[in-house]
């Protein structure tokens, strides 16, 4: 009987040892929390809401967001960059998240609903200062003189650079032009200067502010890609985040 007992004891011991060895593999397989660092430009800050909505649907995942000027964006300090524009030569991996469009917005007393590209360029060059000098402007509706108040993002701002490239052939905007840095302040300025015009992204046009159609013989590159820049092809949770962003309304 002793040999039988020894065999049974050996089998039980082997089972216990196997169970002890296999248990850690189950622990190791548990998902680990992941937090990525995102760098985003000021013009794209309104996308943080979409990012948060997508991130909350991905288990054990978080995003640490840094708002940086385009010149300060760096993959050395981040896992993901979100910006407007075109792919740069040194971007390692780029995915298109969507498209934004730069539009011209106008105060309530602007006497036109459309503007030629030539006239828009003349206004921002300081060559046209009154709506009476714009063909087809119904200046009688604003009671005589209707001074044009051009408004712009500050020099060097991402949207100012894209606006000049798309609409002004990169011509400079006079330094004395009234500036704004937020959509809320632009809306205030258009109330203060109801015959003024400015520009912003279509997705950010405030309620009650109307846009001007721009007519041109040439193609106006008003639409801008929203780009996600990452070090390599995305995997796992990061891939899930980008897929969600691409499908977000």
Coordinates of N, CA and C in Angstrom, one line a residue:
X1 N 0.8 -1.2 0.0 CA 0.0 0.0 0.0 C 0.9 1.3 0.0
X2 N 2.1 1.2 0.6 CA 2.9 2.4 0.6 C 3.2 3.0 -0.7
X3 N 3.6 2.1 -1.7 CA 3.8 2.7 -3.1 C 2.6 3.4 -3.6
X4 N 1.4 2.9 -3.4 CA 0.2 3.5 -3.9 C 0.0 4.9 -3.3
X5 N 0.2 4.9 -1.9 CA 0.1 6.2 -1.2 C 1.1 7.2 -1.7
X6 N 2.3 6.8 -2.0 CA 3.3 7.7 -2.5 C 3.0 8.3 -3.9
X7 N 2.4 7.4 -4.7 CA 2.0 7.9 -6.1 C 0.9 8.9 -5.9
X8 N -0.1 8.6 -5.1 CA -1.2 9.5 -4.9 C -0.7 10.9 -4.3
X9 N 0.2 10.8 -3.4 CA 0.7 12.0 -2.8 C 1.5 12.8 -3.9
X10 N 2.2 12.1 -4.7 CA 3.0 12.8 -5.8 C 2.1 13.5 -6.8
X11 N 0.9 12.8 -7.1 CA 0.0 13.4 -8.0 C -0.7 14.7 -7.5
X12 N -1.0 14.6 -6.2 CA -1.6 15.8 -5.5 C -0.7 16.9 -5.4
X13 N 0.6 16.6 -5.1 CA 1.6 17.7 -5.0 C 1.9 18.3 -6.4
X14 N 1.9 17.5 -7.4 CA 2.1 18.0 -8.8 C 1.0 18.9 -9.2
X15 N -0.3 18.5 -8.8 CA -1.4 19.4 -9.2 C -1.4 20.7 -8.5
X16 N -1.0 20.7 -7.2 CA -0.8 21.9 -6.4 C 0.2 22.8 -7.0
X17 N 1.4 22.2 -7.3 CA 2.5 23.0 -7.9 C 2.0 23.6 -9.2
X18 N 1.3 22.9 -10.1 CA 0.8 23.4 -11.3 C -0.1 24.5 -11.1
X19 N -1.0 24.4 -10.1 CA -2.0 25.5 -9.9 C -1.2 26.7 -9.4
X20 N -0.2 26.6 -8.6 CA 0.5 27.7 -8.1 C 1.3 28.4 -9.2
X21 N 1.8 27.7 -10.1 CA 2.6 28.3 -11.2 C 1.6 29.0 -12.2
X22 N 0.4 28.4 -12.5 CA -0.4 29.0 -13.5 C -1.2 30.2 -13.0
X23 N -1.3 30.4 -11.7 CA -2.1 31.5 -11.2 C -1.5 32.9 -11.6
X24 N -0.2 33.1 -11.5 CA 0.3 34.4 -11.9 C 0.0 34.8 -13.3
X25 N -0.1 33.8 -14.2 CA -0.3 34.1 -15.6 C -1.7 34.8 -15.8
X26 N -2.7 34.4 -14.9 CA -4.0 35.0 -15.0 C -3.9 36.5 -14.5
X27 N -3.1 36.7 -13.5 CA -2.9 38.1 -13.0 C -2.2 39.0 -14.0
X28 N -1.2 38.4 -14.7 CA -0.5 39.2 -15.7 C -1.4 39.5 -16.9
X29 N -2.4 38.7 -17.1 CA -3.3 39.0 -18.3 C -4.3 40.1 -18.0
X30 N -4.4 40.6 -16.8 CA -5.4 41.6 -16.5 C -5.0 42.9 -17.2
X31 N -5.9 43.7 -17.7 CA -5.6 44.9 -18.4 C -5.0 46.0 -17.5
X32 N -3.9 46.6 -18.0 CA -3.3 47.6 -17.3 C -3.8 49.0 -17.7
X33 N -4.0 49.9 -16.8 CA -4.4 51.3 -17.2 C -3.4 51.9 -18.1
X34 N -3.9 52.7 -19.0 CA -3.0 53.4 -20.0 C -3.4 54.9 -20.1
X35 N -2.4 55.8 -19.9 CA -2.6 57.2 -20.1 C -1.7 57.7 -21.2
X36 N -2.2 58.3 -22.2 CA -1.4 58.9 -23.3 C -1.3 60.4 -23.1
X37 N -0.2 61.0 -23.6 CA 0.0 62.4 -23.7 C -0.4 62.9 -25.0
X38 N -1.4 63.8 -25.1 CA -1.8 64.4 -26.3 C -1.4 65.9 -26.4
X39 N -0.8 66.3 -27.5 CA -0.6 67.7 -27.8 C -1.5 68.2 -28.8
X40 N -2.2 69.3 -28.6 CA -3.2 69.8 -29.5 C -3.0 71.3 -29.6
X41 N -3.3 71.9 -30.8 CA -3.1 73.3 -31.0 C -4.3 74.1 -30.5
X42 N -4.2 75.4 -30.2 CA -5.3 76.2 -29.7 C -6.5 76.1 -30.7
X43 N -6.3 76.1 -32.0 CA -7.4 76.1 -32.9 C -8.2 74.8 -32.8
X44 N -7.6 73.8 -32.3 CA -8.3 72.5 -32.2 C -8.8 72.1 -30.8
X45 N -8.7 73.1 -29.9 CA -9.2 72.8 -28.5 C -10.6 72.3 -28.4
X46 N -11.5 72.8 -29.3 CA -12.9 72.3 -29.3 C -13.0 70.8 -29.6
X47 N -11.9 70.2 -30.1 CA -12.0 68.7 -30.3 C -11.8 68.0 -29.0
X48 N -11.4 68.6 -27.9 CA -11.2 67.9 -26.7 C -12.4 67.2 -26.2
X49 N -13.6 67.8 -26.5 CA -14.9 67.2 -26.1 C -15.1 65.9 -26.8
X50 N -14.8 65.8 -28.1 CA -14.9 64.6 -28.9 C -13.9 63.5 -28.3
X51 N -12.7 64.0 -28.0 CA -11.7 63.1 -27.5 C -12.1 62.5 -26.2
X52 N -12.7 63.3 -25.3 CA -13.2 62.8 -24.0 C -14.3 61.8 -24.2
X53 N -15.2 62.1 -25.1 CA -16.3 61.2 -25.4 C -15.8 59.8 -25.9
X54 N -14.8 59.8 -26.7 CA -14.3 58.6 -27.3 C -13.5 57.9 -26.2
X55 N -12.7 58.6 -25.4 CA -11.9 58.0 -24.4 C -12.7 57.3 -23.3
X56 N -13.8 57.8 -22.9 CA -14.6 57.2 -21.8 C -15.2 55.9 -22.2
X57 N -15.3 55.6 -23.5 CA -15.8 54.4 -24.0 C -14.7 53.3 -24.2
X58 N -13.5 53.7 -23.8 CA -12.3 52.7 -23.9 C -11.9 52.4 -22.5
X59 N -11.9 51.1 -22.1 CA -11.7 50.7 -20.7 C -10.2 51.0 -20.3
X60 N -10.1 51.5 -19.1 CA -8.7 51.7 -18.5 C -7.9 52.6 -19.4
X61 N -8.5 53.7 -19.9 CA -7.7 54.6 -20.8 C -8.0 56.0 -20.4
X62 N -6.9 56.8 -20.5 CA -7.0 58.2 -20.2 C -6.1 59.1 -21.1
X63 N -6.4 60.4 -21.1 CA -5.6 61.3 -22.0 C -5.2 62.5 -21.2
X64 N -3.9 62.7 -21.2 CA -3.3 64.0 -20.6 C -3.1 64.9 -21.7
X65 N -3.8 66.1 -21.7 CA -3.8 67.0 -22.8 C -2.9 68.2 -22.6
X66 N -2.1 68.6 -23.5 CA -1.3 69.8 -23.5 C -1.7 70.6 -24.7
X67 N -2.0 71.9 -24.5 CA -2.3 72.8 -25.6 C -1.0 73.5 -26.0
X68 N -0.5 73.4 -27.2 CA 0.7 73.9 -27.6 C 0.6 74.6 -29.0
X69 N 1.4 75.7 -29.2 CA 1.4 76.3 -30.5 C 2.0 75.3 -31.5
X70 N 1.7 75.5 -32.8 CA 2.2 74.5 -33.8 C 3.7 74.4 -33.7
X71 N 4.4 75.5 -33.4 CA 5.9 75.5 -33.4 C 6.4 74.6 -32.2
X72 N 5.6 74.4 -31.2 CA 6.1 73.7 -30.0 C 5.6 72.2 -30.0
X73 N 4.9 71.8 -31.0 CA 4.5 70.4 -31.0 C 5.7 69.5 -31.2
X74 N 5.7 68.4 -30.4 CA 6.8 67.4 -30.5 C 6.4 66.0 -30.1
X75 N 6.7 65.0 -30.9 CA 6.4 63.7 -30.6 C 7.4 63.1 -29.5
X76 N 8.5 63.9 -29.3 CA 9.4 63.5 -28.2 C 8.8 63.6 -26.9
X77 N 7.8 64.5 -26.8 CA 7.1 64.8 -25.5 C 5.6 64.4 -25.5
X78 N 5.2 63.6 -26.5 CA 3.8 63.2 -26.6 C 3.6 61.9 -27.3
X79 N 2.5 61.3 -27.2 CA 2.1 60.1 -27.9 C 1.3 60.3 -29.1
X80 N 0.6 61.5 -29.1 CA -0.3 61.8 -30.2 C -0.4 63.4 -30.3
X81 N -0.3 63.8 -31.6 CA -0.5 65.3 -31.9 C -1.7 65.4 -32.8
X82 N -2.5 66.4 -32.5 CA -3.7 66.7 -33.3 C -3.6 68.2 -33.7
X83 N -3.6 68.4 -35.1 CA -3.4 69.7 -35.6 C -4.1 69.8 -37.0
X84 N -4.2 71.0 -37.5 CA -4.8 71.3 -38.8 C -3.6 71.3 -39.9
X85 N -4.0 71.1 -41.1 CA -3.0 71.4 -42.2 C -2.7 70.2 -43.0
X86 N -1.4 70.2 -43.5 CA -0.9 69.1 -44.4 C 0.1 68.3 -43.6
X87 N 0.4 67.2 -44.2 CA 1.5 66.3 -43.6 C 2.8 67.0 -43.9
X88 N 3.7 67.0 -42.8 CA 5.0 67.6 -42.9 C 6.0 66.5 -43.3
X89 N 7.1 66.8 -43.8 CA 8.1 65.9 -44.3 C 8.6 64.9 -43.2
X90 N 8.7 65.5 -41.9 CA 9.3 64.6 -40.8 C 8.2 64.0 -40.0
X91 N 6.9 64.0 -40.4 CA 5.8 63.4 -39.7 C 6.0 61.9 -39.9
X92 N 6.2 61.0 -38.9 CA 6.4 59.6 -39.1 C 5.1 58.8 -39.5
X93 N 4.0 59.1 -38.9 CA 2.8 58.4 -39.3 C 1.6 59.4 -39.1
X94 N 0.8 59.5 -40.1 CA -0.3 60.5 -40.1 C -1.6 59.8 -40.5
X95 N -2.7 60.2 -39.8 CA -4.0 59.7 -40.1 C -5.0 60.9 -40.1
X96 N -5.8 60.9 -41.1 CA -6.8 62.0 -41.2 C -8.0 61.7 -40.4
X97 N -8.3 62.6 -39.4 CA -9.4 62.5 -38.5 C -10.7 63.1 -39.1
X98 N -10.6 64.1 -40.0 CA -11.7 64.8 -40.5 C -11.3 66.0 -41.2
X99 N -12.2 66.9 -41.5 CA -12.0 68.1 -42.2 C -12.7 69.3 -41.5
X100 N -12.0 70.4 -41.4 CA -12.5 71.6 -40.9 C -12.5 72.7 -42.0
X101 N -13.4 73.6 -42.0 CA -13.4 74.7 -43.0 C -13.3 76.1 -42.4
X102 N -12.4 76.9 -42.9 CA -12.3 78.3 -42.5 C -13.4 79.1 -43.2
X103 N -14.2 79.8 -42.5 CA -15.3 80.6 -43.1 C -15.2 82.1 -42.6
X104 N -15.8 83.0 -43.4 CA -15.8 84.4 -43.1 C -17.1 84.7 -42.4
X105 N -17.1 85.3 -41.2 CA -18.3 85.6 -40.5 C -18.4 87.2 -40.5
X106 N -19.7 87.6 -40.3 CA -20.0 89.0 -40.5 C -20.9 89.5 -39.4
X107 N -20.8 90.8 -39.1 CA -21.7 91.4 -38.1 C -23.1 91.6 -38.7
X108 N -24.1 91.9 -37.8 CA -25.5 91.9 -38.2 C -25.8 93.0 -39.3
X109 N -25.0 94.0 -39.3 CA -25.3 95.1 -40.3 C -24.4 95.1 -41.5
X110 N -23.7 94.0 -41.7 CA -22.9 93.9 -43.0 C -23.9 93.8 -44.1
X111 N -23.8 94.7 -45.1 CA -24.9 94.8 -46.2 C -24.7 93.8 -47.4
X112 N -23.9 92.7 -47.2 CA -23.8 91.7 -48.3 C -23.9 90.4 -47.7
X113 N -24.3 89.4 -48.5 CA -24.3 88.0 -48.1 C -23.2 87.2 -48.8
X114 N -22.6 87.8 -49.8 CA -21.5 87.2 -50.5 C -20.4 88.3 -50.8
X115 N -19.2 87.8 -51.0 CA -18.1 88.7 -51.2 C -17.1 88.1 -52.2
X116 N -16.6 88.9 -53.1 CA -15.6 88.3 -54.0 C -14.3 88.2 -53.3
X117 N -13.4 87.2 -53.7 CA -12.1 87.0 -53.1 C -11.3 88.3 -53.2
X118 N -11.4 89.0 -54.4 CA -10.6 90.2 -54.6 C -11.0 91.3 -53.6
X119 N -12.3 91.4 -53.3 CA -12.7 92.4 -52.3 C -12.3 92.0 -50.9
X120 N -12.4 90.7 -50.6 CA -11.9 90.3 -49.3 C -10.4 90.6 -49.1
X121 N -9.6 90.3 -50.1 CA -8.2 90.6 -50.0 C -8.0 92.1 -49.9
X122 N -8.7 92.9 -50.6 CA -8.6 94.4 -50.5 C -9.0 94.9 -49.1
X123 N -10.0 94.3 -48.5 CA -10.4 94.7 -47.2 C -9.3 94.4 -46.2
X124 N -8.7 93.2 -46.2 CA -7.7 92.8 -45.2 C -6.3 93.5 -45.5
X125 N -6.2 94.1 -46.7 CA -5.0 94.9 -47.0 C -5.2 96.3 -46.7
X126 N -6.4 96.7 -46.2 CA -6.6 98.1 -45.9 C -6.9 99.0 -47.1
X127 N -7.2 98.4 -48.2 CA -7.5 99.2 -49.4 C -9.0 99.5 -49.6
X128 N -9.8 98.8 -49.0 CA -11.3 99.1 -48.9 C -11.7 99.2 -47.5
X129 N -12.2 100.4 -47.1 CA -12.5 100.7 -45.7 C -14.0 100.9 -45.4
X130 N -14.8 100.9 -46.5 CA -16.3 101.2 -46.3 C -17.1 100.3 -47.3
X131 N -18.2 99.8 -46.8 CA -19.0 98.9 -47.6 C -19.6 99.6 -48.8
X132 N -19.6 101.0 -48.8 CA -20.0 101.7 -50.0 C -19.1 101.5 -51.2
X133 N -17.9 101.1 -50.9 CA -16.9 100.9 -52.0 C -16.9 99.4 -52.5
X134 N -17.8 98.6 -51.9 CA -17.9 97.2 -52.3 C -19.1 97.1 -53.3
X135 N -18.9 96.6 -54.5 CA -20.0 96.5 -55.5 C -21.1 95.7 -54.9
X136 N -22.4 96.1 -55.2 CA -23.6 95.4 -54.8 C -23.9 95.5 -53.3
X137 N -23.1 96.2 -52.5 CA -23.4 96.4 -51.1 C -24.6 97.3 -50.9
X138 N -25.5 96.8 -50.1 CA -26.7 97.6 -49.8 C -26.5 98.5 -48.6
X139 N -25.7 99.6 -48.8 CA -25.3 100.4 -47.7 C -26.4 101.3 -47.2
X140 N -27.5 101.4 -47.9 CA -28.6 102.2 -47.5 C -29.3 101.6 -46.2
X141 N -29.1 100.3 -46.1 CA -29.7 99.6 -44.9 C -29.1 99.9 -43.6
X142 N -27.8 100.4 -43.6 CA -27.1 100.7 -42.4 C -27.0 102.2 -42.2
X143 N -27.8 103.0 -42.9 CA -27.9 104.4 -42.7 C -26.6 105.2 -43.0
X144 N -26.3 105.3 -44.3 CA -25.1 106.1 -44.7 C -23.8 105.4 -44.6
X145 N -22.8 106.0 -44.0 CA -21.5 105.4 -43.9 C -21.6 104.0 -43.2
X146 N -20.9 103.1 -43.8 CA -20.8 101.7 -43.2 C -19.4 101.3 -43.2
X147 N -18.6 101.7 -42.2 CA -17.2 101.4 -42.2 C -16.9 99.9 -42.0
X148 N -16.0 99.4 -42.7 CA -15.7 98.0 -42.5 C -14.6 97.8 -41.4
X149 N -14.9 96.9 -40.5 CA -14.0 96.6 -39.4 C -13.4 95.2 -39.6
X150 N -12.3 95.0 -40.2 CA -11.7 93.7 -40.3 C -11.2 93.2 -39.0
X151 N -11.4 92.0 -38.7 CA -10.9 91.4 -37.4 C -10.1 90.1 -37.7
X152 N -9.1 89.8 -36.9 CA -8.2 88.7 -37.2 C -7.7 88.1 -35.9
X153 N -7.3 86.8 -36.1 CA -6.5 86.2 -35.0 C -5.1 86.8 -35.0
X154 N -4.4 86.8 -33.8 CA -3.1 87.4 -33.7 C -2.1 86.8 -34.7
X155 N -1.2 87.6 -35.1 CA -0.1 87.2 -36.0 C 0.6 85.9 -35.4
X156 N 0.8 84.9 -36.2 CA 1.4 83.7 -35.7 C 0.5 82.7 -35.2
X157 N -0.8 83.0 -35.0 CA -1.8 82.0 -34.6 C -2.0 81.1 -35.8
X158 N -2.3 79.8 -35.4 CA -2.5 78.8 -36.4 C -3.5 79.2 -37.5
X159 N -4.7 79.7 -37.0 CA -5.8 80.0 -37.9 C -5.4 81.3 -38.7
X160 N -4.7 82.2 -38.2 CA -4.2 83.4 -39.0 C -3.3 82.9 -40.1
X161 N -2.4 82.0 -39.8 CA -1.5 81.5 -40.9 C -2.3 80.8 -42.0
X162 N -3.3 79.9 -41.6 CA -4.0 79.2 -42.5 C -5.0 80.1 -43.3
X163 N -5.6 81.1 -42.7 CA -6.4 82.1 -43.4 C -5.7 82.8 -44.4
X164 N -4.5 83.3 -44.1 CA -3.7 84.1 -45.0 C -3.3 83.2 -46.2
X165 N -2.9 82.0 -45.9 CA -2.5 81.1 -47.0 C -3.7 80.8 -47.9
X166 N -4.8 80.5 -47.4 CA -6.0 80.1 -48.2 C -6.6 81.3 -48.9
X167 N -6.7 82.5 -48.3 CA -7.5 83.6 -48.9 C -6.7 84.8 -49.3
X168 N -5.5 85.0 -48.7 CA -4.8 86.2 -49.0 C -3.4 86.0 -49.7
X169 N -3.2 84.8 -50.2 CA -1.9 84.4 -50.9 C -0.7 84.8 -49.9
X170 N -0.9 84.6 -48.6 CA 0.1 84.8 -47.6 C 0.5 86.3 -47.5
X171 N -0.4 87.2 -48.0 CA -0.1 88.6 -47.8 C -0.3 89.0 -46.3
X172 N 0.6 89.9 -45.8 CA 0.4 90.3 -44.4 C -0.8 91.1 -44.1
X173 N -1.3 90.9 -42.9 CA -2.4 91.7 -42.4 C -1.9 92.9 -41.6
X174 N -2.3 94.1 -41.8 CA -1.8 95.3 -41.1 C -1.8 95.0 -39.6
X175 N -0.7 95.4 -38.9 CA -0.6 95.2 -37.5 C -1.6 95.9 -36.7
X176 N -2.2 97.0 -37.2 CA -3.2 97.7 -36.5 C -4.6 97.1 -36.5
X177 N -4.7 96.0 -37.2 CA -6.0 95.3 -37.3 C -6.4 94.7 -35.9
X178 N -7.7 94.9 -35.5 CA -8.2 94.4 -34.3 C -8.1 92.9 -34.2
X179 N -7.6 92.4 -33.1 CA -7.4 90.9 -33.0 C -8.3 90.3 -31.9
X180 N -8.5 89.0 -32.1 CA -9.2 88.2 -31.1 C -8.5 86.9 -31.0
X181 N -8.6 86.3 -29.8 CA -8.0 84.9 -29.6 C -9.0 83.8 -29.3
X182 N -10.3 84.2 -29.1 CA -11.3 83.3 -28.8 C -12.6 83.5 -29.6
X183 N -13.4 82.5 -29.8 CA -14.6 82.7 -30.5 C -15.5 83.6 -29.7
X184 N -15.5 83.5 -28.4 CA -16.4 84.4 -27.6 C -16.1 85.8 -27.8
X185 N -14.8 86.2 -27.8 CA -14.4 87.6 -28.0 C -14.7 88.0 -29.4
X186 N -14.6 87.2 -30.4 CA -14.9 87.6 -31.8 C -16.4 87.9 -31.8
X187 N -17.3 87.1 -31.2 CA -18.7 87.4 -31.2 C -19.0 88.7 -30.5
X188 N -18.3 89.1 -29.4 CA -18.4 90.4 -28.8 C -18.0 91.5 -29.7
X189 N -16.9 91.3 -30.4 CA -16.5 92.4 -31.4 C -17.5 92.6 -32.5
X190 N -18.1 91.5 -33.0 CA -19.1 91.7 -34.0 C -20.3 92.4 -33.6
X191 N -20.6 92.3 -32.3 CA -21.7 93.1 -31.7 C -21.3 94.5 -31.6
X192 N -20.1 94.7 -31.1 CA -19.6 96.1 -31.0 C -19.4 96.8 -32.3
X193 N -19.0 96.0 -33.3 CA -18.7 96.5 -34.7 C -19.6 95.7 -35.6
X194 N -20.9 96.1 -35.7 CA -21.9 95.3 -36.5 C -21.6 95.3 -38.0
X195 N -20.7 96.1 -38.5 CA -20.3 96.1 -39.9 C -18.9 95.5 -40.1
X196 N -18.5 94.7 -39.1 CA -17.2 94.1 -39.2 C -17.2 92.7 -39.7
X197 N -16.1 92.2 -40.1 CA -16.0 90.8 -40.5 C -14.8 90.1 -39.9
X198 N -14.8 88.8 -39.7 CA -13.7 88.0 -39.2 C -13.7 86.7 -39.8
X199 N -13.1 85.7 -39.2 CA -13.0 84.4 -39.7 C -12.8 83.4 -38.6
X200 N -13.3 82.2 -38.8 CA -13.0 81.1 -37.8 C -13.4 79.8 -38.5
X201 N -13.4 78.7 -37.7 CA -13.8 77.4 -38.3 C -15.3 77.3 -38.3
X202 N -15.8 76.6 -39.4 CA -17.2 76.5 -39.6 C -17.9 75.8 -38.3
X203 N -17.2 74.8 -37.7 CA -17.7 74.1 -36.6 C -17.8 74.9 -35.3
X204 N -17.2 76.1 -35.4 CA -17.2 77.0 -34.2 C -18.1 78.3 -34.4
X205 N -18.8 78.4 -35.5 CA -19.6 79.6 -35.7 C -20.7 79.7 -34.6
X206 N -20.7 80.8 -33.9 CA -21.7 80.9 -32.8 C -23.1 81.1 -33.3
X207 N -24.1 80.7 -32.5 CA -25.5 80.9 -32.9 C -25.8 82.4 -33.1
X208 N -26.5 82.7 -34.2 CA -26.8 84.1 -34.5 C -25.8 84.8 -35.3
X209 N -24.6 84.2 -35.6 CA -23.6 84.9 -36.4 C -23.7 84.3 -37.8
X210 N -23.8 85.1 -38.8 CA -24.0 84.6 -40.2 C -22.6 84.6 -40.9
X211 N -22.5 83.8 -41.9 CA -21.3 83.7 -42.7 C -21.5 84.3 -44.1
X212 N -20.4 84.7 -44.7 CA -20.4 85.3 -46.0 C -19.8 84.2 -47.0
X213 N -20.5 84.1 -48.1 CA -20.0 83.2 -49.2 C -18.9 84.0 -49.9
X214 N -17.8 83.3 -50.2 CA -16.7 83.9 -51.0 C -16.7 83.4 -52.4
X215 N -16.8 84.2 -53.4 CA -16.7 83.8 -54.8 C -15.3 84.1 -55.3
X216 N -14.8 83.2 -56.1 CA -13.5 83.3 -56.7 C -13.4 82.5 -58.0
X217 N -12.5 83.0 -58.9 CA -12.2 82.3 -60.1 C -11.2 81.2 -59.8
X218 N -10.5 81.3 -58.8 CA -9.5 80.3 -58.4 C -10.0 79.5 -57.3
X219 N -9.4 78.3 -57.0 CA -9.7 77.4 -55.9 C -9.2 78.0 -54.6
X220 N -10.1 78.2 -53.7 CA -9.8 78.7 -52.3 C -9.6 77.5 -51.4
X221 N -8.5 77.3 -50.8 CA -8.2 76.1 -50.0 C -8.7 76.4 -48.6
X222 N -10.0 76.6 -48.5 CA -10.6 76.9 -47.1 C -10.8 75.7 -46.3
X223 N -10.8 74.5 -46.9 CA -10.9 73.3 -46.1 C -9.6 72.8 -45.7
X224 N -9.5 72.4 -44.4 CA -8.2 72.0 -43.8 C -8.4 70.6 -43.2
X225 N -7.4 69.7 -43.4 CA -7.4 68.4 -42.8 C -7.2 68.5 -41.3
X226 N -7.8 67.7 -40.5 CA -7.5 67.5 -39.1 C -6.6 66.2 -39.1
X227 N -5.4 66.4 -38.7 CA -4.4 65.3 -38.7 C -4.0 64.8 -37.3
X228 N -3.9 63.5 -37.2 CA -3.4 62.9 -36.0 C -2.0 62.4 -36.4
X229 N -1.0 62.9 -35.7 CA 0.4 62.5 -35.9 C 0.9 61.6 -34.8
X230 N 1.4 60.4 -35.1 CA 1.8 59.5 -34.1 C 3.2 58.9 -34.5
X231 N 3.9 58.3 -33.6 CA 5.3 57.8 -33.9 C 5.2 56.6 -34.9
X232 N 4.2 55.8 -34.8 CA 4.1 54.6 -35.6 C 2.6 54.2 -35.8
X233 N 2.4 53.2 -36.6 CA 1.0 52.7 -36.8 C 0.3 52.4 -35.5
X234 N -0.9 52.9 -35.3 CA -1.6 52.8 -34.0 C -2.0 51.3 -33.7
X235 N -2.0 51.0 -32.4 CA -2.4 49.7 -32.0 C -3.3 49.8 -30.7
X236 N -4.0 48.8 -30.4 CA -4.7 48.8 -29.1 C -5.6 49.9 -28.8
X237 N -5.5 50.5 -27.6 CA -6.4 51.6 -27.2 C -6.3 52.8 -28.1
X238 N -5.0 53.2 -28.5 CA -4.8 54.3 -29.3 C -5.5 54.2 -30.6
X239 N -5.4 53.0 -31.2 CA -6.1 52.7 -32.5 C -7.6 52.9 -32.3
X240 N -8.2 52.4 -31.2 CA -9.6 52.5 -30.9 C -10.0 54.0 -30.8
X241 N -9.1 54.8 -30.2 CA -9.4 56.2 -30.0 C -9.5 56.9 -31.4
X242 N -8.6 56.6 -32.3 CA -8.5 57.2 -33.6 C -9.7 56.8 -34.4
X243 N -10.1 55.5 -34.4 CA -11.2 55.0 -35.1 C -12.5 55.7 -34.7
X244 N -12.6 55.9 -33.4 CA -13.8 56.6 -32.8 C -13.8 58.1 -33.3
X245 N -12.7 58.7 -33.3 CA -12.6 60.1 -33.7 C -13.0 60.3 -35.2
X246 N -12.5 59.3 -36.0 CA -12.9 59.4 -37.4 C -14.4 59.2 -37.7
X247 N -15.0 58.5 -36.8 CA -16.5 58.2 -37.0 C -17.4 59.2 -36.3
X248 N -16.8 60.1 -35.4 CA -17.6 61.0 -34.6 C -18.2 62.0 -35.5
X249 N -19.5 62.4 -35.3 CA -20.2 63.4 -36.1 C -19.5 64.8 -36.0

